[in-house]
PDB file of C-alpha atoms and ligand atoms in Angstrom:
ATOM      1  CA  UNK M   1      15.862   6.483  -6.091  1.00  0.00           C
ATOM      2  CA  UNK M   2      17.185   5.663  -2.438  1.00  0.00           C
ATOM      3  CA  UNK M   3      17.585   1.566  -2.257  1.00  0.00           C
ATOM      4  CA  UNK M   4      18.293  -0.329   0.735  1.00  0.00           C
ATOM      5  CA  UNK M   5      18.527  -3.619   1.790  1.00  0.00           C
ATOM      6  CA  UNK M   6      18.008  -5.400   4.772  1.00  0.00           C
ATOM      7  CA  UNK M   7      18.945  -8.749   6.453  1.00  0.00           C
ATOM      8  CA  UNK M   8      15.283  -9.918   6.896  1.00  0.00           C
ATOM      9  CA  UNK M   9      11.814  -8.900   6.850  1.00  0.00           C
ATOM     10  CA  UNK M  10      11.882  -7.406  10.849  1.00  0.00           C
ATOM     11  CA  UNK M  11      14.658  -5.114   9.878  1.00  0.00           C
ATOM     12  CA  UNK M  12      12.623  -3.910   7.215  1.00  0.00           C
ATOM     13  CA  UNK M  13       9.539  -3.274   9.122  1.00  0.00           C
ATOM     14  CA  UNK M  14      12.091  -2.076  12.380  1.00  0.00           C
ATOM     15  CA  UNK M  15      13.585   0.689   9.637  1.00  0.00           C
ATOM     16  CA  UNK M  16      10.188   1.716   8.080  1.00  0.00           C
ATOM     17  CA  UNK M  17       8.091   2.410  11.378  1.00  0.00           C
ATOM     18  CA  UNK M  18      11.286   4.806  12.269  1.00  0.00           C
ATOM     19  CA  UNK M  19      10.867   6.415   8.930  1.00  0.00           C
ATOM     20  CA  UNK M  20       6.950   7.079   9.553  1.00  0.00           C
ATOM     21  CA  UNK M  21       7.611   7.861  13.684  1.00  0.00           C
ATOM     22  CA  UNK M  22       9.898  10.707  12.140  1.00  0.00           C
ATOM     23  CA  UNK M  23       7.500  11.734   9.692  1.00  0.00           C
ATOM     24  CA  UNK M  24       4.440  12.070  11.692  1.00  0.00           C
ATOM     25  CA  UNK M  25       6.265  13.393  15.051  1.00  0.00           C
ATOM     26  CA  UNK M  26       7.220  16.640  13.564  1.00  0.00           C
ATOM     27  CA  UNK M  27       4.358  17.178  11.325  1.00  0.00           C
ATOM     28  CA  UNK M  28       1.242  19.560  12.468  1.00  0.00           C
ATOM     29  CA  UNK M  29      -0.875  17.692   9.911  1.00  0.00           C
ATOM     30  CA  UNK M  30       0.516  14.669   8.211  1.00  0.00           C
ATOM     31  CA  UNK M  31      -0.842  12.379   5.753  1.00  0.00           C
ATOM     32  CA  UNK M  32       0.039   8.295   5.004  1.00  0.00           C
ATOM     33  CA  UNK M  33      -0.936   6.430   2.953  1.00  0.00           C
ATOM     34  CA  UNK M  34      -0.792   3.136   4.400  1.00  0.00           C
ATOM     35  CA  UNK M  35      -1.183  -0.761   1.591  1.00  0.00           C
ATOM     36  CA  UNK M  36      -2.693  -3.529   3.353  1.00  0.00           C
ATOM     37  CA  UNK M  37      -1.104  -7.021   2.239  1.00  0.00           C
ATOM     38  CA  UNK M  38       1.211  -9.325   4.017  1.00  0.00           C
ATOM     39  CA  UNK M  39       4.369  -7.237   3.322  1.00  0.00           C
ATOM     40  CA  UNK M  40       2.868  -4.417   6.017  1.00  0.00           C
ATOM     41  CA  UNK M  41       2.068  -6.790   8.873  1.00  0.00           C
ATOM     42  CA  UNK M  42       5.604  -6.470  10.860  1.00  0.00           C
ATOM     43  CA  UNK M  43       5.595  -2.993  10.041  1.00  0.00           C
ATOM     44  CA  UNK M  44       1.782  -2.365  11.360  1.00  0.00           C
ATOM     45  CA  UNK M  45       2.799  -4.402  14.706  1.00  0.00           C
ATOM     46  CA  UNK M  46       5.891  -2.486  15.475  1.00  0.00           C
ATOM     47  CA  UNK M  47       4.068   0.668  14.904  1.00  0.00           C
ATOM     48  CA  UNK M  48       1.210  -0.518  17.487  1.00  0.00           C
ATOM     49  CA  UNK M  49       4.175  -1.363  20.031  1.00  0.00           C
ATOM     50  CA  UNK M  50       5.473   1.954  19.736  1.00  0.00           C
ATOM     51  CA  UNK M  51       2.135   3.697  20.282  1.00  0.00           C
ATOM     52  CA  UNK M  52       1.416   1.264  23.545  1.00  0.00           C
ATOM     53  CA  UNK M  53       4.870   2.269  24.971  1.00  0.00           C
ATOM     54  CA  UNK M  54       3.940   5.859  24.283  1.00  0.00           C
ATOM     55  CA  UNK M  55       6.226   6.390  21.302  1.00  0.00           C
ATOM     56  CA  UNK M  56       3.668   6.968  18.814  1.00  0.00           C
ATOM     57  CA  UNK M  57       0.886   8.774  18.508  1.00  0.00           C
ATOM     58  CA  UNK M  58      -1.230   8.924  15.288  1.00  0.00           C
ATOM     59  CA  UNK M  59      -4.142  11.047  16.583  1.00  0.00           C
ATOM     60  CA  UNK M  60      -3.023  13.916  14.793  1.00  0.00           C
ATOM     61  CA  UNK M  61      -2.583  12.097  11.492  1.00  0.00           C
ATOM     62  CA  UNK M  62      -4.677  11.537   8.372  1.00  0.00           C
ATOM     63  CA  UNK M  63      -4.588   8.157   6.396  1.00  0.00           C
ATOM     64  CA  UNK M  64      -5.493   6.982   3.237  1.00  0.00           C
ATOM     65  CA  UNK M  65      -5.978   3.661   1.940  1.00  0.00           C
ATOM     66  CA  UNK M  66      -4.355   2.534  -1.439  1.00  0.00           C
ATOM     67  CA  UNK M  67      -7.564   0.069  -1.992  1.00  0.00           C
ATOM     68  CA  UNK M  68     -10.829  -1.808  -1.384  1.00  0.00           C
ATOM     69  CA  UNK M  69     -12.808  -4.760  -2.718  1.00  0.00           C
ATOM     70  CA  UNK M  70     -15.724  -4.094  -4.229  1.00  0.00           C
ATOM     71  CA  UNK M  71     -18.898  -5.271  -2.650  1.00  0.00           C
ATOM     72  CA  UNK M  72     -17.304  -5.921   0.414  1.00  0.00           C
ATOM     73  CA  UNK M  73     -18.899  -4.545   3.571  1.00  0.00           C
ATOM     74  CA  UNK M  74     -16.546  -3.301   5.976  1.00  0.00           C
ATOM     75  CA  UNK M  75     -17.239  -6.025   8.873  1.00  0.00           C
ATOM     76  CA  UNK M  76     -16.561  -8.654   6.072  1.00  0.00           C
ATOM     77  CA  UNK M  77     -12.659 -10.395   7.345  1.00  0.00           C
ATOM     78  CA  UNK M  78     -11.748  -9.670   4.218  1.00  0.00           C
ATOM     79  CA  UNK M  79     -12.041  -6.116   3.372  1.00  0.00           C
ATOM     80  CA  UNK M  80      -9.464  -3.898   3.744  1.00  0.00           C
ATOM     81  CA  UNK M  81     -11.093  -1.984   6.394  1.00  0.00           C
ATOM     82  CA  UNK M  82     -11.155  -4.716   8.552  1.00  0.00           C
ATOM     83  CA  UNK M  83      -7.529  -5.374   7.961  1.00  0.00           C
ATOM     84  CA  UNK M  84      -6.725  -1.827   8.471  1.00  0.00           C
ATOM     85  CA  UNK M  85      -8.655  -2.463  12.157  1.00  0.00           C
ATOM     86  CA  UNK M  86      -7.316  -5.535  12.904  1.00  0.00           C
ATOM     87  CA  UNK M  87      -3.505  -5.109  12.178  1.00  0.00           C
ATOM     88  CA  UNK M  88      -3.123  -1.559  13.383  1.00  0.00           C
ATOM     89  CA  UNK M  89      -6.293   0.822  13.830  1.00  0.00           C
ATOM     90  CA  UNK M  90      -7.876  -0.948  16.165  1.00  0.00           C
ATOM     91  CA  UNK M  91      -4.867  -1.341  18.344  1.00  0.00           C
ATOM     92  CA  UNK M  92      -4.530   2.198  18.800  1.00  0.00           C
ATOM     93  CA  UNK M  93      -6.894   3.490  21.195  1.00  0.00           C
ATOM     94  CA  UNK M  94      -7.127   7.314  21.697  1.00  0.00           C
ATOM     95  CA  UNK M  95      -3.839   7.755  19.872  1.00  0.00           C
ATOM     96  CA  UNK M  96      -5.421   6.267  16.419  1.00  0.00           C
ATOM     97  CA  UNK M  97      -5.447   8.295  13.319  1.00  0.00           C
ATOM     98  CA  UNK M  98      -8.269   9.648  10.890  1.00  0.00           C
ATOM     99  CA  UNK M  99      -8.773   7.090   8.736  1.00  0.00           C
ATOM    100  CA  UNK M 100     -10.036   7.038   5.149  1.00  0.00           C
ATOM    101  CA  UNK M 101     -10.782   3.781   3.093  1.00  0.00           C
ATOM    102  CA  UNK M 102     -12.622   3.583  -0.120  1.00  0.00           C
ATOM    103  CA  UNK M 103     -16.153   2.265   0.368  1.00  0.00           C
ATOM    104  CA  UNK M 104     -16.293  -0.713  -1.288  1.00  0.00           C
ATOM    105  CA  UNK M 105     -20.485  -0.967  -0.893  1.00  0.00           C
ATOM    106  CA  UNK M 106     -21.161   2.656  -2.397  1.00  0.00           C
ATOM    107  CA  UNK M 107     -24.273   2.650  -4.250  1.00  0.00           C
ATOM    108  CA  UNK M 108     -22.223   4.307  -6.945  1.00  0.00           C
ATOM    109  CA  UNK M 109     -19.002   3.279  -7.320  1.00  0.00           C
ATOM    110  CA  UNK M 110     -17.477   5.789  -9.960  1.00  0.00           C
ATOM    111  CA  UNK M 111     -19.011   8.556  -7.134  1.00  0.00           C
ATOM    112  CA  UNK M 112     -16.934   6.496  -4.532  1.00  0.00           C
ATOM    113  CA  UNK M 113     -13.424   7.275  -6.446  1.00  0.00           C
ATOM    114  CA  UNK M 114     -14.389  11.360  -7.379  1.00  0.00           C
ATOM    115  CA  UNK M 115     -15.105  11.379  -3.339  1.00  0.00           C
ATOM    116  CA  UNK M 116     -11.631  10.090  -2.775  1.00  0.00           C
ATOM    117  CA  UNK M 117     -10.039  11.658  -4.804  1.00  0.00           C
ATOM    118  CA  UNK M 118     -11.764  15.178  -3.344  1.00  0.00           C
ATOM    119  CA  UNK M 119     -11.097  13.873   0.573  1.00  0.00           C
ATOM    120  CA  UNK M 120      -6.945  13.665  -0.202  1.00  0.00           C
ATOM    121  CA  UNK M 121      -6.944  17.109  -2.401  1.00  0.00           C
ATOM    122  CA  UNK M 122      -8.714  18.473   0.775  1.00  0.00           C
ATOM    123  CA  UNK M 123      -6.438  16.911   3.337  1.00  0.00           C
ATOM    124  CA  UNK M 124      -3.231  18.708   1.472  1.00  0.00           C
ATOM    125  CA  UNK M 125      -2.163  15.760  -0.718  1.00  0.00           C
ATOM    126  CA  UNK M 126      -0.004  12.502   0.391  1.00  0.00           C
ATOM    127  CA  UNK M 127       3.251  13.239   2.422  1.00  0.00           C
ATOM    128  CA  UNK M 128       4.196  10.179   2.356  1.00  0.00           C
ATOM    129  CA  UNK M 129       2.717   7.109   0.636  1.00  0.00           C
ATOM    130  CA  UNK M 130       3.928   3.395   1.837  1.00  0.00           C
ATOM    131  CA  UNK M 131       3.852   0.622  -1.176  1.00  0.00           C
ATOM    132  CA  UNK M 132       3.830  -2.686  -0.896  1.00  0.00           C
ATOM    133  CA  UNK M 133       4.694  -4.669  -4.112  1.00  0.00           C
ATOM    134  CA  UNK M 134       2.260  -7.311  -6.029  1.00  0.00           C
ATOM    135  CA  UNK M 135       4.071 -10.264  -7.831  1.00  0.00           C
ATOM    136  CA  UNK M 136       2.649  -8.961 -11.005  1.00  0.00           C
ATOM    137  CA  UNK M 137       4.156  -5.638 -10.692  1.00  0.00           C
ATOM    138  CA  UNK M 138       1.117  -3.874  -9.513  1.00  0.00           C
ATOM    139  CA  UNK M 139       0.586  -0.950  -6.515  1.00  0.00           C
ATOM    140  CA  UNK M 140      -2.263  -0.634  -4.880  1.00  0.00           C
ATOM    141  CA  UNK M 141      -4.737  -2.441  -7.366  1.00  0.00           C
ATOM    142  CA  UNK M 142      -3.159  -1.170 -10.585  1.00  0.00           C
ATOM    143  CA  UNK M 143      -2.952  -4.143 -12.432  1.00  0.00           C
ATOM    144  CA  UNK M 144      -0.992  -4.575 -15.722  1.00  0.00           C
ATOM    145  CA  UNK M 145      -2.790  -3.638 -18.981  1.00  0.00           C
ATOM    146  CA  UNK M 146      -2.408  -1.968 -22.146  1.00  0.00           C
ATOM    147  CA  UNK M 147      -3.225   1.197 -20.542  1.00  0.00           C
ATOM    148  CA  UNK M 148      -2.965   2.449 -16.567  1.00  0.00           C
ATOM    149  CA  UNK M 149      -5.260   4.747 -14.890  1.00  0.00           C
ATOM    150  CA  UNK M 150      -4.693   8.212 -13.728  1.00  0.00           C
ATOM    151  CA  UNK M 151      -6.938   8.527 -10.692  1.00  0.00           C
ATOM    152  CA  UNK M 152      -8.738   6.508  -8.275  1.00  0.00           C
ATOM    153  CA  UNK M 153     -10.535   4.002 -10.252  1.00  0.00           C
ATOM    154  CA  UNK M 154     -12.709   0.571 -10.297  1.00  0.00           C
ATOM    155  CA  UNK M 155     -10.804  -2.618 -11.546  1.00  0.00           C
ATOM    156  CA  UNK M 156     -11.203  -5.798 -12.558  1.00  0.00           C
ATOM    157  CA  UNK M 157      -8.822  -7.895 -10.719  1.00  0.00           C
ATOM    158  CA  UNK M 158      -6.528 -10.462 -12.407  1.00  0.00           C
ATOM    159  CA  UNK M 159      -6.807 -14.230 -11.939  1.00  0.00           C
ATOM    160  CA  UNK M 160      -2.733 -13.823 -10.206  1.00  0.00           C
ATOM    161  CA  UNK M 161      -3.818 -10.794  -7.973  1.00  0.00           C
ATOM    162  CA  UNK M 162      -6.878 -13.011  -6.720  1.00  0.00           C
ATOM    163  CA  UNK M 163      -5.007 -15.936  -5.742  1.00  0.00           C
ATOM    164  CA  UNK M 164      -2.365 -13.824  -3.779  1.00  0.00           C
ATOM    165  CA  UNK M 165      -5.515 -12.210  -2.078  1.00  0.00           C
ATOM    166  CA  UNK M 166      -6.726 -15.948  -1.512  1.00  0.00           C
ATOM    167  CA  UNK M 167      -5.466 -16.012   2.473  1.00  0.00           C
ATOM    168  CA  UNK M 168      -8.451 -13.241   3.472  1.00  0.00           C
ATOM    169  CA  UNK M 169     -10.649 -15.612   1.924  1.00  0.00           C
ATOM    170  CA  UNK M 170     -10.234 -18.762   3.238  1.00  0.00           C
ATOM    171  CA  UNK M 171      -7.706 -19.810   0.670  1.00  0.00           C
ATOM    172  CA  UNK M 172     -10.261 -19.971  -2.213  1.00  0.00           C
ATOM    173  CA  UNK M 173      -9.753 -17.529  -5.292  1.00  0.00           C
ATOM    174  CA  UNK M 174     -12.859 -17.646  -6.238  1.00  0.00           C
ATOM    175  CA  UNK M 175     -14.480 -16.435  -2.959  1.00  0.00           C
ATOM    176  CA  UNK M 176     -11.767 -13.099  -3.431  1.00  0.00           C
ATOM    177  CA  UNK M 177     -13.923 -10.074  -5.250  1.00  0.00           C
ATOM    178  CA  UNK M 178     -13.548  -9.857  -8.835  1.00  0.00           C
ATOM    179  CA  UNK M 179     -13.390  -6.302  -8.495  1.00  0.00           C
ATOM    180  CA  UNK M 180     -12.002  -3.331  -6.721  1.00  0.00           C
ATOM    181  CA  UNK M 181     -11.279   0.098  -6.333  1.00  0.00           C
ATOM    182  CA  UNK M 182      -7.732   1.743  -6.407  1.00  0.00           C
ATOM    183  CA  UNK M 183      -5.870   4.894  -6.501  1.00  0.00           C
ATOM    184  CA  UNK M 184      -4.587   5.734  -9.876  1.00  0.00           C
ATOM    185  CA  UNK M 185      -0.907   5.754 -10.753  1.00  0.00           C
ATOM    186  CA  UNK M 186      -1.411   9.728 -10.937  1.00  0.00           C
ATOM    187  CA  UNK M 187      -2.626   9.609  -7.231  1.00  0.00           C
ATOM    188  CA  UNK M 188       0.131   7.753  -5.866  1.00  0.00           C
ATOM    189  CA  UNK M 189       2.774   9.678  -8.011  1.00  0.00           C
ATOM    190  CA  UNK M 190       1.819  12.886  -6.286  1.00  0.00           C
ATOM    191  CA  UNK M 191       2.652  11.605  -3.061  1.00  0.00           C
ATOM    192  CA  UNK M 192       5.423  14.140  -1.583  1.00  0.00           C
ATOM    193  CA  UNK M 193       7.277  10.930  -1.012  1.00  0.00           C
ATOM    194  CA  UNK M 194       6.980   7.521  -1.655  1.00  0.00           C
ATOM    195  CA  UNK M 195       8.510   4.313   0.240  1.00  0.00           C
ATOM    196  CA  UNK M 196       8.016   0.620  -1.262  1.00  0.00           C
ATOM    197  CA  UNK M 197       8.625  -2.253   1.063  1.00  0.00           C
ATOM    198  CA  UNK M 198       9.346  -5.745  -0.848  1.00  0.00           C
ATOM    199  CA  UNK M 199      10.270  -9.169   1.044  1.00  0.00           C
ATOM    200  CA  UNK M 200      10.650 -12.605   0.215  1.00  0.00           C
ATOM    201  CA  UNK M 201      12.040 -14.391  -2.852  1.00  0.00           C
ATOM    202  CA  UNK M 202       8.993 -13.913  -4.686  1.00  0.00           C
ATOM    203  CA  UNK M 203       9.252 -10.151  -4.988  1.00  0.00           C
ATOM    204  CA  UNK M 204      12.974 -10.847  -6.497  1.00  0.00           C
ATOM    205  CA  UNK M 205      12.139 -10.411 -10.246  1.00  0.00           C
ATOM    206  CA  UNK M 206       9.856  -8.287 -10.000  1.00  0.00           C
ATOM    207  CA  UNK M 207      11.979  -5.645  -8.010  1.00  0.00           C
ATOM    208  CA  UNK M 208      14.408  -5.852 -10.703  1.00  0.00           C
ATOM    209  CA  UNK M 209      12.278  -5.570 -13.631  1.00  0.00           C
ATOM    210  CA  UNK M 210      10.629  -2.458 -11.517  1.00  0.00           C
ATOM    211  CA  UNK M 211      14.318  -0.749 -10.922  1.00  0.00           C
ATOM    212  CA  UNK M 212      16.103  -2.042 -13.619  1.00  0.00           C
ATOM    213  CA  UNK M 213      13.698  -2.032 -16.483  1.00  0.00           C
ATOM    214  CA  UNK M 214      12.419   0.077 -18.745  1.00  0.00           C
ATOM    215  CA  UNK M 215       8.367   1.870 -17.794  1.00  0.00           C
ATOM    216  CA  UNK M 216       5.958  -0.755 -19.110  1.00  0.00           C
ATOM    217  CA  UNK M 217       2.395  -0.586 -18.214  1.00  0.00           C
ATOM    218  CA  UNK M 218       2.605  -4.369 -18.083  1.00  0.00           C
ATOM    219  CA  UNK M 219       4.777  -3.542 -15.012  1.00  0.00           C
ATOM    220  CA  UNK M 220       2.717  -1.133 -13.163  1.00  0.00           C
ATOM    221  CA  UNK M 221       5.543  -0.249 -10.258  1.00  0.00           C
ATOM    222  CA  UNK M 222       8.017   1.079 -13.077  1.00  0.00           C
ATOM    223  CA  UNK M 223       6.581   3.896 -13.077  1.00  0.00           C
ATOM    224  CA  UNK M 224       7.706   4.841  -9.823  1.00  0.00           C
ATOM    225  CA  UNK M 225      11.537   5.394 -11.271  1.00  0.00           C
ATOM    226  CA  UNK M 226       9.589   8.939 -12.092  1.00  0.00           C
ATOM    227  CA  UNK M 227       9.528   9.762  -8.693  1.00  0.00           C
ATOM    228  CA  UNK M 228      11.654  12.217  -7.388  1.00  0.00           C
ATOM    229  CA  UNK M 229      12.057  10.651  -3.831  1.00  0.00           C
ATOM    230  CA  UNK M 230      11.270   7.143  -3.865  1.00  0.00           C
ATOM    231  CA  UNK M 231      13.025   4.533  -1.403  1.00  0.00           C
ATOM    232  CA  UNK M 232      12.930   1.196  -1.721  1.00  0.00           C
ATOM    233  CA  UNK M 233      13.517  -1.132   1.608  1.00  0.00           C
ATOM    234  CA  UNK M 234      14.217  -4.614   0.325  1.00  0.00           C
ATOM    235  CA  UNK M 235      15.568  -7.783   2.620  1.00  0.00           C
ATOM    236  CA  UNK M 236      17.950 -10.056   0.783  1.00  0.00           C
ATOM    237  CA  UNK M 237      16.189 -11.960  -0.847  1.00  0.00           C
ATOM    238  CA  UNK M 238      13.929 -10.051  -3.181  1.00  0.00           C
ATOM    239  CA  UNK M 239      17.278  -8.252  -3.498  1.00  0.00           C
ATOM    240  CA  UNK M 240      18.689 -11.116  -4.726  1.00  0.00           C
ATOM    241  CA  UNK M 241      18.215 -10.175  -8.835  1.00  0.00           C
ATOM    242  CA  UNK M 242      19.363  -6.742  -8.209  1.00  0.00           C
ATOM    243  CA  UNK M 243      22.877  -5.860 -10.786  1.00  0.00           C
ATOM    244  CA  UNK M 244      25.617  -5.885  -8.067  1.00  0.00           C
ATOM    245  CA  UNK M 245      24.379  -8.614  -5.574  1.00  0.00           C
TER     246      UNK M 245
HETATM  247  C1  LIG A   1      -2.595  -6.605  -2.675  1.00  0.00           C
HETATM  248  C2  LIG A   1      -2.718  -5.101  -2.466  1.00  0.00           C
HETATM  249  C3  LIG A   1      -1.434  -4.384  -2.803  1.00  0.00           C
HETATM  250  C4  LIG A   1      -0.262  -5.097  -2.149  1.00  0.00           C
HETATM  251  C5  LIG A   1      -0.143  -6.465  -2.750  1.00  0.00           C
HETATM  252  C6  LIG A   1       1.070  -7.245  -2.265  1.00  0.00           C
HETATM  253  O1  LIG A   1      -3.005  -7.036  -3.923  1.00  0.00           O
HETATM  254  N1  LIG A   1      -3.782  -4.523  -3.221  1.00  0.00           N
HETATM  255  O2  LIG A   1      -1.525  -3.037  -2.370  1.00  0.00           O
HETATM  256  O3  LIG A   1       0.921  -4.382  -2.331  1.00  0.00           O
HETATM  257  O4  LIG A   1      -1.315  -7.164  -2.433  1.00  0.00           O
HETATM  258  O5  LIG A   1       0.702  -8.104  -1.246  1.00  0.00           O
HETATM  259  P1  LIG A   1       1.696  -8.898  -0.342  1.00  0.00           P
HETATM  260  O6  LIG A   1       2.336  -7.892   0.554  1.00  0.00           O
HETATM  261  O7  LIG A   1       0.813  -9.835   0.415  1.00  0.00           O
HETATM  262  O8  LIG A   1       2.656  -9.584  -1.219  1.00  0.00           O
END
């Protein structure tokens, strides 16, 4: 495990879009996938200033979403999907990549994850997947539990997860989805190579418990110490509980 640490959030975001602009600009056919949340925002803005100043171009690229709410149409503000358009797809223009999201309206939702789960075995697998980090210890939507699922999956949100999700929802918990649907731990494991972003002091316990601790399915992200090339970008402050600062 590769960790580094940054002075802020921007130099977190500034390091990560180089990391993806070197990925993608070699690839013939490279695949993200990309976490919504307020972690990726800085990163999702620098990456549409690069592609308006010509430095980026996704059009060749394939994307895959970590997550949807269930029930949510994808004009509702706040579904993924319409984060996905508003922070970075939509800004693209010609140079925007093919972009999958789960539906979170299919008629059958247990259909809904097999179909994902088919469209990124067809695409050639994950090259490199982007985390962000939930205060409960959870990527994507893989919330702690006795158990963790393999493979893309529908969840039942916890109360924690819904009030972090509050701000799409006009600051009310209760209006946020009770459920979802998520890659599995197994689908995010087989990414070729995995980054996870983390900011702000309320990441700080949680990125030591995930780096430091032992694998708990209580704390979903501690998994990832199974990967064989994982970086984590921190800034200082959810740093702050790491041994050694
Ligand atoms: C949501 C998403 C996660 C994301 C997490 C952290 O619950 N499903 O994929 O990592 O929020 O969000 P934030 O970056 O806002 O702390």
């Amino acid at each position: 495990m590769q960790i580094r640490v940054f002075a802020d959030e921007r130099a977190v975001a500034d390091a990560l879009a180089v990391t993806v602009a070197t990925a993608v600009r070699d690839a013939p056919h490279p695949v993200l996938g990309l976490p919504t949340g307020r972690t990726p925002v800085l990163l999702y803005k620098e990456l549409v200033e690069r592609a308006r100043a010509g430095a980026l171009d996704l059009s060749h690229v394939t994307t895959f979403n970590l997550d949807e709410f269930l029930g949510l149409p994808a004009t509702h503000p706040g579904s993924y999907r319409h984060f996905m358009e508003h922070h970075l797809f939509g800004h693209l223009g010609s140079r925007r990549p093919r972009a999958h999201l789960l539906d979170g309206t299919a008629a059958d939702p247990d259909a809904e994850c097999e179909r994902y789960e088919a469209a990124i075995a067809e695409a050639g697998g994950i090259d490199l997947q982007i985390l962000g980090l939930g205060t409960n210890g959870h990527i994507g939507f893989n919330e702690p539990a006795p158990e963790l699922r393999a493979r893309t999956h529908r969840v039942l949100l916890r109360p924690e997860t819904r009030r972090s999700n509050a701000g799409l929802f006009g600051g009310d918990p209760e209006a946020v989805p009770r459920e979802a649907l998520s890659m599995g731990m197994a689908t995010i494991l087989h990414a070729r190579r995995i980054v996870l972003i983390a900011t702000g002091d309320s990441k700080a316990r949680c990125v030591r418990q995930m780096i430091e601790g032992p694998l708990i399915t209580t704390l979903p992200a501690s998994f990832l110490q199974l990967h064989s090339r994982l970086e984590v970008m921190l800034d200082e402050a959810a740093a702050r509980e790491l041994n050694g600062n």
